[in-house]
Short mmCIF file of C-alpha atoms in Angstrom, two decimals:
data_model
loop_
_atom_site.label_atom_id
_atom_site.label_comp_id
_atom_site.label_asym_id
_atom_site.label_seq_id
_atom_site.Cartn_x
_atom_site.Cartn_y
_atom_site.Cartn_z
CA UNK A 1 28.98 55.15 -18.81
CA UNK A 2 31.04 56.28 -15.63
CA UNK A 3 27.89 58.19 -14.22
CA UNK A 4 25.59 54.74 -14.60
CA UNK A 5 28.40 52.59 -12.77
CA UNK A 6 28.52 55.36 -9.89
CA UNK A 7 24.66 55.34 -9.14
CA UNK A 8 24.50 51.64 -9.72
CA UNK A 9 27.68 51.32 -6.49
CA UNK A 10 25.53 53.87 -4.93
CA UNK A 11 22.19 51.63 -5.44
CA UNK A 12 23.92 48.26 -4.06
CA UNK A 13 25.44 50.47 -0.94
CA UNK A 14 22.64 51.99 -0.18
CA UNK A 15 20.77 47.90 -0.74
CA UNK A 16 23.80 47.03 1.79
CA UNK A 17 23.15 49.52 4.32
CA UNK A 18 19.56 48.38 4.26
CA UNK A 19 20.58 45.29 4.71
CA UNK A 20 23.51 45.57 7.65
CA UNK A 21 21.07 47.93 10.02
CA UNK A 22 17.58 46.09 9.18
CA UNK A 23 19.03 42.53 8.49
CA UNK A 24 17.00 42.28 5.28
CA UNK A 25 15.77 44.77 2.58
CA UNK A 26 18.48 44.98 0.14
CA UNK A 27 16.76 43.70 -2.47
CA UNK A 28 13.62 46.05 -1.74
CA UNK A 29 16.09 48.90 -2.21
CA UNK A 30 18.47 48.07 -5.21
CA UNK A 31 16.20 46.66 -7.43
CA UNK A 32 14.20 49.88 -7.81
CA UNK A 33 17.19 52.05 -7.88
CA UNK A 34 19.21 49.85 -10.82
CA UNK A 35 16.10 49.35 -12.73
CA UNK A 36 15.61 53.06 -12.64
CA UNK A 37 19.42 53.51 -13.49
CA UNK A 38 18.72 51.07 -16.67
CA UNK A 39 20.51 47.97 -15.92
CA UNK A 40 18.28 44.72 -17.15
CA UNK A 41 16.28 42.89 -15.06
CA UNK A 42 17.97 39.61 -14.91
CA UNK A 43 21.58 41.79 -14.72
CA UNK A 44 20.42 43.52 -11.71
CA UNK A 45 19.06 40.54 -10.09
CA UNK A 46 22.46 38.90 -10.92
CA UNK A 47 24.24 42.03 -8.93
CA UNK A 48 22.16 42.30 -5.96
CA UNK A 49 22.71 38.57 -5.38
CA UNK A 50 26.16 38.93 -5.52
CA UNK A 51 26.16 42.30 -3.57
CA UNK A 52 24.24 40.27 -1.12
CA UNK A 53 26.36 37.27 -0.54
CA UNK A 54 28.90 39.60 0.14
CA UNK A 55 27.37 41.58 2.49
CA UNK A 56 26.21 38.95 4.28
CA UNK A 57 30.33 37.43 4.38
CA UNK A 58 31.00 40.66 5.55
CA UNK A 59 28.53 40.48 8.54
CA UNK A 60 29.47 36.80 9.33
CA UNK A 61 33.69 37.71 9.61
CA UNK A 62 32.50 40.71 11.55
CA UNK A 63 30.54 38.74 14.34
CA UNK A 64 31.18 35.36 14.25
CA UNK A 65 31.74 35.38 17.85
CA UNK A 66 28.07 36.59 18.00
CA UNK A 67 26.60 33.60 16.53
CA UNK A 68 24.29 31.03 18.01
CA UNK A 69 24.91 27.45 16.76
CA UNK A 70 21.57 25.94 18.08
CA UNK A 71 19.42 28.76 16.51
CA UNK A 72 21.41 28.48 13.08
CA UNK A 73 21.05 24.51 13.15
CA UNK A 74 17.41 24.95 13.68
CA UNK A 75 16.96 27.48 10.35
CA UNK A 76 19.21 25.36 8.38
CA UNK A 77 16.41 22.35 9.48
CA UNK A 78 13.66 24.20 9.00
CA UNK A 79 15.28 25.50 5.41
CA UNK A 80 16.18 22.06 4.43
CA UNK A 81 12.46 20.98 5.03
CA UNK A 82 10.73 24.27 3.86
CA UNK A 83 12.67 24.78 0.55
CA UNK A 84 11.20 21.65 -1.13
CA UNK A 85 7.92 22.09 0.34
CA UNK A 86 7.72 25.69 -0.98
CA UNK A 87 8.32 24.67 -4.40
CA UNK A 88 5.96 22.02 -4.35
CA UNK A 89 3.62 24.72 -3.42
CA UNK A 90 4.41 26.77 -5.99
CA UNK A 91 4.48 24.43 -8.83
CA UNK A 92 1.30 22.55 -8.50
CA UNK A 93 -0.85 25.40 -6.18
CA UNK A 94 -2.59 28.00 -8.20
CA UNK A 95 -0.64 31.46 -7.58
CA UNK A 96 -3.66 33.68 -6.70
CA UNK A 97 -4.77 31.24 -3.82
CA UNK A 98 -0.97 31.27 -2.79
CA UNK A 99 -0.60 34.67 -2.45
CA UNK A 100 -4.38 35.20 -0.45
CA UNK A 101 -2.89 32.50 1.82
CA UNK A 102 0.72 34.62 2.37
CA UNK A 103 -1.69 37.84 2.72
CA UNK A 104 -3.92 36.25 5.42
CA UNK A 105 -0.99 34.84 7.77
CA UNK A 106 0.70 38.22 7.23
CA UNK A 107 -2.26 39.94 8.19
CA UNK A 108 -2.80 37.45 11.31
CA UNK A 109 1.25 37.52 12.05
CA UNK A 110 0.76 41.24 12.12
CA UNK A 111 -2.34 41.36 14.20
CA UNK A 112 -0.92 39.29 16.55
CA UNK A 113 2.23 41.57 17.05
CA UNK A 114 0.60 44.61 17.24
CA UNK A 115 -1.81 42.91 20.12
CA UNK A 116 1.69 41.56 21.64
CA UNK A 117 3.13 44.79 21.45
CA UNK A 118 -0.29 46.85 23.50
CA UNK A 119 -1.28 44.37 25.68
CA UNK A 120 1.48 42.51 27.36
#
């Protein structure tokens, strides 16, 4: 039992780490790593939520000072307007043409980056 609780701290750290230099990723790594260690699905989920609200407390204490007001009212906007918009999606869209649509703008996001990146 004590080995499983040490790799499962290591699992969220490492999800944390992840998550402090990148900004996102923490579920990407823990999720793997627990379900590998044997911890449930909807337990792990539970834990890397939790392991990432406090991360992300940690980073807000840290640099508050750092913080842009304008930029965080516009997310919260754009959140407050997305959120029900994605769900509406999601309930009454058919999954497969969902995710070809999410493929397709990553593709063209990416595209567009990469031709950012070499040409200007």
């Amino acid at each position: 039992m004590d080995v499983i609780i040490i790799l499962s701290l290591f699992a969220i750290f490492l999800g944390g780490l992840v998550r402090t230099y990148f900004g996102f990723g923490e579920a990407l790594i823990s999720m793997p790593l627990l379900a590998l260690i044997g911890l449930e699905t909807h337990a792990a989920i539970s834990v890397v939520g939790l392991a990432g609200l406090f991360v992300a407390s940690l980073n807000i204490f840290s640099g508050y000072r750092n913080i842009k007001y304008n930029v965080l009212f516009l997310m919260l906007v754009g959140s407050l307007v997305g959120i029900p918009i994605g769900i509406w999606i999601l309930r009454y869209f058919n999954t497969n043409i969902v995710q070809m649509m999410l493929g397709g703008f990553l593709i063209m996001y990416g595209t567009y980056s990469l031709c950012k990146f070499l040409f200007f």
